[in-house]
């Protein structure tokens, strides 16, 4: 499992490095083409308008032209390939080799041109520029950079004594070539080391970003759960008083009408204290859950909202209900709770659990007016309790 994970990470790294090298290859091909065109223009101008004539104008033209065409072709195939989303190991291996071949050819061209320059100028400017450009621009491992350096340097070292026969100068030039090789190799290592460091930093940053995203998601879920706990009764699962207040505020926030007929139905379980004292609080909690579920199922017909008001009291909130619908709703709640057939031996009004209900409907222009409806429904409930309970009253 660990090996598979490491292999996957290595593949991702190689893919990133390949894409970066391909982007830099596009850049260096454009640089080479522009420089070669400028050199060609300068050489043509010197040949045409001055008495100075290089010894190898035709050979230079052939080398520069071929190198220019080579870079144009490389730009074309790389630019086209970067639009392809193939990320297989075989594809990466193939293009890593192409990058190494390109670096080798670029350094080799620099060596060939510098050999030709020995006849007239005795310098290594083109060789040096090609070596340093490839070392700085490309992210290469030791194996990938050594082969191009060795091939290009070998061509240069073999070509120098052929171009001129000054062996004293040749030995001096060898020191200079060795210095260029060392600098090129060191630069390539520094660039590659910085790239690795940057990649690891980026990888760590992405891991941290992913971890933060997970933590943020967990925090949001926790906040949503806290929000639910704030608005819902933990025991019964229906709205609590905070949920009731939020729902009332939402009604007036989302409605364009100035006044809404609000119905409040207050429900109180008859002699529930006696029930708790006789059967215990655990059974009392189960009874509260059953009654809350019965109320919630019953009030769906008129799109009403059930609320646990506290203790053994419940509230049903309705909007724009007719008087007949309020009567029907109260009867349905009574019947639903009676059908539960929860035994209550200590109730003076029945041998099963019953409820007393008080209801009121009034027009309300804002959430504050709802308090008036609640007080009126409470008066209706008090009237039922005073008259013997197990009934309902509507004001």
Coordinates of C-alpha atoms in Angstrom, one line a residue:
X1 CA 0.0 0.0 0.0
X2 CA 2.8 2.4 0.9
X3 CA 4.7 1.5 -2.3
X4 CA 1.6 2.2 -4.4
X5 CA 1.1 5.6 -2.7
X6 CA 4.8 6.5 -3.2
X7 CA 4.6 5.4 -6.9
X8 CA 1.5 7.5 -7.4
X9 CA 3.2 10.6 -5.8
X10 CA 6.2 10.1 -8.0
X11 CA 4.1 9.9 -11.1
X12 CA 2.3 13.1 -10.2
X13 CA 5.7 14.8 -9.6
X14 CA 7.0 13.6 -13.0
X15 CA 3.9 14.8 -14.7
X16 CA 4.2 18.3 -13.1
X17 CA 7.9 18.4 -14.0
X18 CA 7.2 17.4 -17.6
X19 CA 4.6 20.0 -18.1
X20 CA 6.9 22.7 -16.7
X21 CA 9.8 21.5 -18.9
X22 CA 7.5 21.5 -21.9
X23 CA 6.4 25.1 -21.1
X24 CA 10.1 26.1 -20.9
X25 CA 10.9 24.3 -24.1
X26 CA 8.3 26.5 -25.8
X27 CA 10.0 29.5 -24.4
X28 CA 13.6 28.5 -25.3
X29 CA 12.5 27.6 -28.9
X30 CA 11.1 31.1 -29.4
X31 CA 14.2 32.6 -27.9
X32 CA 16.5 30.6 -30.3
X33 CA 14.4 31.4 -33.4
X34 CA 14.4 35.1 -32.6
X35 CA 18.2 35.2 -31.9
X36 CA 19.0 33.2 -35.0
X37 CA 16.8 35.5 -37.2
X38 CA 18.6 38.5 -35.7
X39 CA 22.0 36.9 -36.3
X40 CA 21.1 36.1 -39.9
X41 CA 20.0 39.7 -40.5
X42 CA 23.2 41.0 -39.0
X43 CA 25.4 38.6 -41.0
X44 CA 23.7 39.4 -44.2
X45 CA 24.1 43.1 -43.5
X46 CA 27.8 42.7 -42.7
X47 CA 28.4 40.6 -45.8
X48 CA 26.4 43.0 -48.1
X49 CA 27.4 46.4 -46.9
X50 CA 31.0 46.0 -45.6
X51 CA 34.4 44.8 -46.6
X52 CA 34.4 42.2 -43.8
X53 CA 33.5 38.7 -45.1
X54 CA 33.5 35.7 -42.8
X55 CA 35.3 32.6 -43.9
X56 CA 32.3 30.3 -43.7
X57 CA 29.2 32.3 -44.6
X58 CA 27.5 29.4 -46.3
X59 CA 28.3 26.9 -43.6
X60 CA 27.0 29.3 -40.9
X61 CA 23.8 29.8 -42.9
X62 CA 23.3 26.0 -43.2
X63 CA 23.8 25.5 -39.4
X64 CA 21.8 28.4 -38.3
X65 CA 18.9 27.7 -40.7
X66 CA 18.7 24.0 -39.7
X67 CA 18.8 24.9 -36.0
X68 CA 16.1 27.5 -36.6
X69 CA 13.9 25.0 -38.5
X70 CA 14.5 22.4 -35.8
X71 CA 13.3 24.8 -33.1
X72 CA 10.2 25.8 -35.1
X73 CA 9.3 22.1 -35.5
X74 CA 9.9 21.5 -31.7
X75 CA 7.7 24.4 -30.9
X76 CA 4.9 23.0 -33.1
X77 CA 4.9 19.5 -31.6
X78 CA 5.3 20.6 -28.0
X79 CA 2.5 23.2 -28.4
X80 CA 0.2 20.6 -29.9
X81 CA 1.1 18.0 -27.3
X82 CA 0.4 20.2 -24.3
X83 CA -3.3 20.2 -25.3
X84 CA -3.4 16.4 -24.9
X85 CA -4.4 15.2 -21.4
X86 CA -2.6 11.8 -21.6
X87 CA -0.8 11.2 -18.3
X88 CA 0.2 7.5 -18.6
X89 CA 3.7 6.4 -17.5
X90 CA 4.5 5.4 -21.1
X91 CA 3.6 8.9 -22.3
X92 CA 5.7 10.6 -19.5
X93 CA 8.7 8.3 -20.2
X94 CA 8.5 9.2 -23.9
X95 CA 8.4 12.9 -23.5
X96 CA 11.1 13.0 -20.8
X97 CA 13.4 11.4 -23.4
X98 CA 12.3 13.9 -26.0
X99 CA 13.2 16.7 -23.6
X100 CA 16.7 15.2 -23.0
X101 CA 17.1 14.8 -26.8
X102 CA 16.2 18.4 -27.3
X103 CA 18.7 19.6 -24.7
X104 CA 21.4 17.4 -26.3
X105 CA 20.8 18.7 -29.8
X106 CA 20.7 22.3 -28.5
X107 CA 24.0 22.0 -26.7
X108 CA 25.5 20.1 -29.7
X109 CA 24.5 22.9 -32.1
X110 CA 26.2 25.3 -29.7
X111 CA 29.3 23.2 -29.7
X112 CA 29.3 22.9 -33.6
X113 CA 28.9 26.7 -34.0
X114 CA 31.7 27.3 -31.5
X115 CA 34.0 24.9 -33.4
X116 CA 33.3 26.9 -36.6
X117 CA 33.9 30.1 -34.6
X118 CA 37.5 29.0 -33.8
X119 CA 38.7 29.8 -37.3
X120 CA 37.8 33.4 -37.0
X121 CA 37.0 34.4 -33.4
X122 CA 38.5 31.7 -31.1
X123 CA 35.6 32.0 -28.6
X124 CA 32.9 29.7 -27.1
X125 CA 30.0 32.2 -26.8
X126 CA 27.3 30.1 -28.5
X127 CA 28.4 27.0 -26.8
X128 CA 28.4 28.8 -23.4
X129 CA 25.0 30.3 -24.0
X130 CA 23.4 27.0 -25.1
X131 CA 24.8 25.2 -22.1
X132 CA 23.8 27.8 -19.5
X133 CA 20.3 28.3 -21.0
X134 CA 19.6 24.6 -20.9
X135 CA 21.0 24.3 -17.4
X136 CA 18.9 27.2 -16.1
X137 CA 15.6 26.7 -17.9
X138 CA 15.1 23.0 -17.7
X139 CA 14.4 20.9 -14.5
X140 CA 16.6 17.8 -15.0
X141 CA 18.0 15.1 -12.9
X142 CA 21.7 14.3 -12.9
X143 CA 21.3 11.5 -15.4
X144 CA 19.3 13.7 -17.7
X145 CA 21.8 16.6 -17.8
X146 CA 25.0 14.6 -17.9
X147 CA 24.5 13.0 -21.3
X148 CA 23.9 16.3 -23.2
X149 CA 26.9 17.9 -21.5
X150 CA 29.2 15.0 -22.3
X151 CA 28.1 14.8 -26.0
X152 CA 28.3 18.5 -26.6
X153 CA 31.6 18.9 -24.8
X154 CA 33.1 15.9 -26.6
X155 CA 32.2 17.4 -30.0
X156 CA 33.7 20.8 -29.0
X157 CA 36.9 19.3 -27.6
X158 CA 37.4 17.1 -30.7
X159 CA 36.6 19.9 -33.1
X160 CA 38.8 22.6 -31.7
X161 CA 42.2 21.1 -32.8
X162 CA 40.7 20.4 -36.2
X163 CA 39.6 24.0 -36.6
X164 CA 43.0 25.4 -35.6
X165 CA 46.4 23.7 -34.9
X166 CA 47.5 26.0 -32.0
X167 CA 47.9 23.3 -29.3
X168 CA 49.0 25.9 -26.7
X169 CA 45.8 27.8 -27.2
X170 CA 43.9 24.4 -27.2
X171 CA 45.1 23.6 -23.7
X172 CA 44.1 27.0 -22.5
X173 CA 40.7 26.6 -24.1
X174 CA 40.3 23.2 -22.4
X175 CA 40.5 24.9 -19.0
X176 CA 37.8 27.3 -20.1
X177 CA 35.6 24.5 -21.4
X178 CA 36.1 22.6 -18.1
X179 CA 35.0 25.7 -16.2
X180 CA 31.9 26.0 -18.4
X181 CA 31.0 22.4 -17.8
X182 CA 31.4 22.7 -14.1
X183 CA 29.3 25.9 -13.9
X184 CA 26.6 24.3 -16.2
X185 CA 26.4 21.3 -14.0
X186 CA 26.3 23.3 -10.7
X187 CA 23.6 25.6 -12.1
X188 CA 21.5 22.7 -13.2
X189 CA 21.7 21.2 -9.7
X190 CA 20.9 24.5 -8.0
X191 CA 17.9 25.0 -10.3
X192 CA 16.6 21.5 -9.8
X193 CA 17.1 21.6 -6.1
X194 CA 15.1 24.8 -5.9
X195 CA 12.4 23.3 -8.1
X196 CA 12.2 20.2 -5.8
X197 CA 11.9 22.5 -2.7
X198 CA 9.3 24.6 -4.4
X199 CA 7.3 21.5 -5.4
X200 CA 7.4 20.1 -1.9
X201 CA 6.3 23.4 -0.5
X202 CA 3.5 23.5 -3.0
X203 CA 2.5 19.9 -2.1
X204 CA 2.5 20.7 1.6
X205 CA 0.4 23.8 0.9
X206 CA -2.1 21.7 -1.1
X207 CA -2.3 19.1 1.7
X208 CA -2.9 21.9 4.3
X209 CA -5.5 23.5 2.0
X210 CA -7.2 20.1 1.6
X211 CA -7.1 19.6 5.4
X212 CA -8.4 23.1 6.0
X213 CA -11.2 22.4 3.5
X214 CA -12.1 19.2 5.4
X215 CA -12.0 21.1 8.8
X216 CA -14.1 23.9 7.3
X217 CA -16.7 21.4 6.1
X218 CA -16.8 19.6 9.4
X219 CA -17.2 23.0 11.2
X220 CA -20.0 23.9 8.9
X221 CA -21.7 20.6 9.6
X222 CA -21.2 21.2 13.3
X223 CA -22.7 24.7 13.0
X224 CA -25.7 23.3 11.1
X225 CA -26.2 20.7 13.8
X226 CA -25.9 23.4 16.5
X227 CA -28.4 25.4 14.5
X228 CA -30.8 22.5 14.4
X229 CA -30.4 22.0 18.2
X230 CA -31.1 25.6 18.7
X231 CA -34.4 25.5 16.8
X232 CA -35.5 21.9 17.4
X233 CA -36.5 20.2 20.6
X234 CA -34.0 17.5 21.4
X235 CA -36.5 15.1 22.9
X236 CA -39.3 15.2 20.3
X237 CA -37.6 16.4 17.2
X238 CA -40.1 19.2 16.5
X239 CA -39.7 22.9 16.8
X240 CA -38.9 24.5 20.2
X241 CA -39.7 28.1 21.1
X242 CA -36.7 29.5 19.2
X243 CA -37.8 27.6 16.1
X244 CA -41.3 28.9 16.6
X245 CA -40.1 32.5 16.8
X246 CA -37.9 32.0 13.7
X247 CA -40.8 30.6 11.7
X248 CA -43.1 33.5 12.7
X249 CA -40.4 36.0 11.6
X250 CA -40.0 34.1 8.3
X251 CA -43.7 34.3 7.6
X252 CA -43.7 38.1 7.7
X253 CA -40.4 38.4 6.0
X254 CA -41.6 36.4 2.9
X255 CA -45.1 37.6 2.7
X256 CA -46.1 40.8 0.9
X257 CA -49.5 41.1 2.7
X258 CA -49.7 43.5 5.6
X259 CA -51.9 41.3 7.7
X260 CA -52.1 37.5 8.1
X261 CA -54.7 35.4 10.0
X262 CA -52.6 33.5 12.5
X263 CA -54.0 30.5 14.4
X264 CA -52.5 29.4 17.7
X265 CA -53.5 26.0 19.1
X266 CA -52.2 25.4 22.7
X267 CA -52.2 21.7 23.8
X268 CA -51.6 20.6 27.4
X269 CA -51.4 17.0 28.5
X270 CA -53.9 16.4 31.2
X271 CA -52.4 15.5 34.6
X272 CA -49.0 14.7 33.1
X273 CA -47.2 15.3 36.5
X274 CA -49.3 12.5 37.9
X275 CA -48.3 10.3 35.0
X276 CA -44.6 11.1 35.5
X277 CA -44.8 10.5 39.2
X278 CA -46.5 7.1 38.7
X279 CA -44.7 5.7 35.6
X280 CA -41.3 7.5 35.8
X281 CA -39.6 10.1 33.6
X282 CA -38.3 7.6 31.0
X283 CA -41.8 6.5 30.2
X284 CA -42.9 10.1 30.4
X285 CA -40.3 11.0 27.8
X286 CA -41.5 8.2 25.5
X287 CA -45.1 9.5 25.9
X288 CA -44.0 13.0 25.0
X289 CA -42.3 11.7 21.8
X290 CA -45.4 9.7 20.8
X291 CA -47.8 12.7 21.3
X292 CA -45.4 15.0 19.5
X293 CA -45.3 12.6 16.5
X294 CA -49.1 12.2 16.6
X295 CA -49.6 16.0 16.5
X296 CA -47.0 16.4 13.7
X297 CA -48.7 13.8 11.6
X298 CA -52.1 15.3 12.2
X299 CA -51.4 19.0 11.4
X300 CA -49.8 18.3 8.0
X301 CA -53.3 18.4 6.3
X302 CA -53.6 22.2 6.9
X303 CA -49.9 22.9 6.6
X304 CA -49.6 23.8 10.2
X305 CA -46.4 23.7 12.3
X306 CA -46.0 21.7 15.6
X307 CA -44.0 23.2 18.4
X308 CA -43.0 21.8 21.8
X309 CA -43.7 24.8 24.1
X310 CA -42.1 23.3 27.2
X311 CA -42.8 20.5 29.6
X312 CA -46.1 18.9 28.6
X313 CA -47.3 21.8 26.5
X314 CA -47.4 21.9 22.7
X315 CA -48.3 24.6 20.2
X316 CA -49.7 24.3 16.7
X317 CA -49.2 27.3 14.4
X318 CA -51.6 27.8 11.4
X319 CA -52.0 30.5 8.7
X320 CA -55.2 31.7 7.0
X321 CA -57.3 28.9 8.5
X322 CA -61.1 29.2 8.5
X323 CA -63.0 28.7 11.7
X324 CA -64.2 25.3 10.5
X325 CA -60.7 24.2 9.8
X326 CA -59.6 25.2 13.3
X327 CA -62.4 23.2 14.8
X328 CA -61.5 20.2 12.6
X329 CA -57.8 20.5 13.5
X330 CA -58.6 20.5 17.2
X331 CA -60.8 17.5 16.9
X332 CA -58.2 15.6 14.8
X333 CA -55.5 16.3 17.5
X334 CA -57.8 15.0 20.2
X335 CA -58.6 11.9 18.3
X336 CA -55.0 11.2 17.3
X337 CA -53.8 11.3 20.9
X338 CA -56.8 9.2 22.1
X339 CA -55.9 6.6 19.5
X340 CA -52.5 6.1 21.1
X341 CA -54.2 4.4 24.0
X342 CA -51.5 5.4 26.5
X343 CA -52.7 4.1 29.9
X344 CA -53.0 6.8 32.6
X345 CA -54.3 5.3 35.9
X346 CA -53.8 8.5 37.9
X347 CA -55.9 10.7 35.6
X348 CA -59.2 11.9 37.1
X349 CA -60.7 12.4 33.6
X350 CA -59.8 9.2 31.7
X351 CA -57.9 5.9 32.0
X352 CA -55.8 6.9 29.0
X353 CA -53.7 10.0 28.3
X354 CA -55.8 13.0 27.1
X355 CA -55.2 16.6 26.3
X356 CA -56.8 20.0 26.8
X357 CA -56.8 22.4 23.8
X358 CA -57.2 26.1 23.6
X359 CA -57.2 27.9 20.2
X360 CA -57.5 31.4 18.8
X361 CA -57.3 33.0 15.4
X362 CA -56.6 36.7 14.9
X363 CA -55.2 38.9 12.1
X364 CA -51.6 39.9 12.7
X365 CA -49.6 42.5 10.9
X366 CA -46.3 41.6 12.5
X367 CA -44.6 39.0 14.7
X368 CA -45.3 41.0 17.8
X369 CA -49.1 40.7 17.3
X370 CA -48.7 36.9 17.5
X371 CA -48.1 37.3 21.3
X372 CA -51.7 38.6 21.6
X373 CA -53.0 35.4 19.8
X374 CA -50.9 33.2 22.2
X375 CA -52.4 35.0 25.2
X376 CA -56.0 34.5 23.9
X377 CA -55.3 30.8 23.1
X378 CA -54.0 30.5 26.7
X379 CA -57.2 31.9 28.0
X380 CA -59.2 29.4 26.0
X381 CA -57.0 26.6 27.3
X382 CA -57.5 27.8 30.9
X383 CA -61.2 27.7 30.3
X384 CA -61.0 24.1 29.2
X385 CA -58.9 23.1 32.3
X386 CA -61.3 24.9 34.6
X387 CA -64.3 23.1 33.1
X388 CA -62.9 19.6 33.6
X389 CA -60.2 19.1 30.9
X390 CA -60.1 16.5 28.0
X391 CA -61.8 19.0 25.6
X392 CA -61.1 22.0 23.4
X393 CA -62.2 25.6 23.3
X394 CA -61.8 28.2 20.5
X395 CA -61.9 32.0 21.0

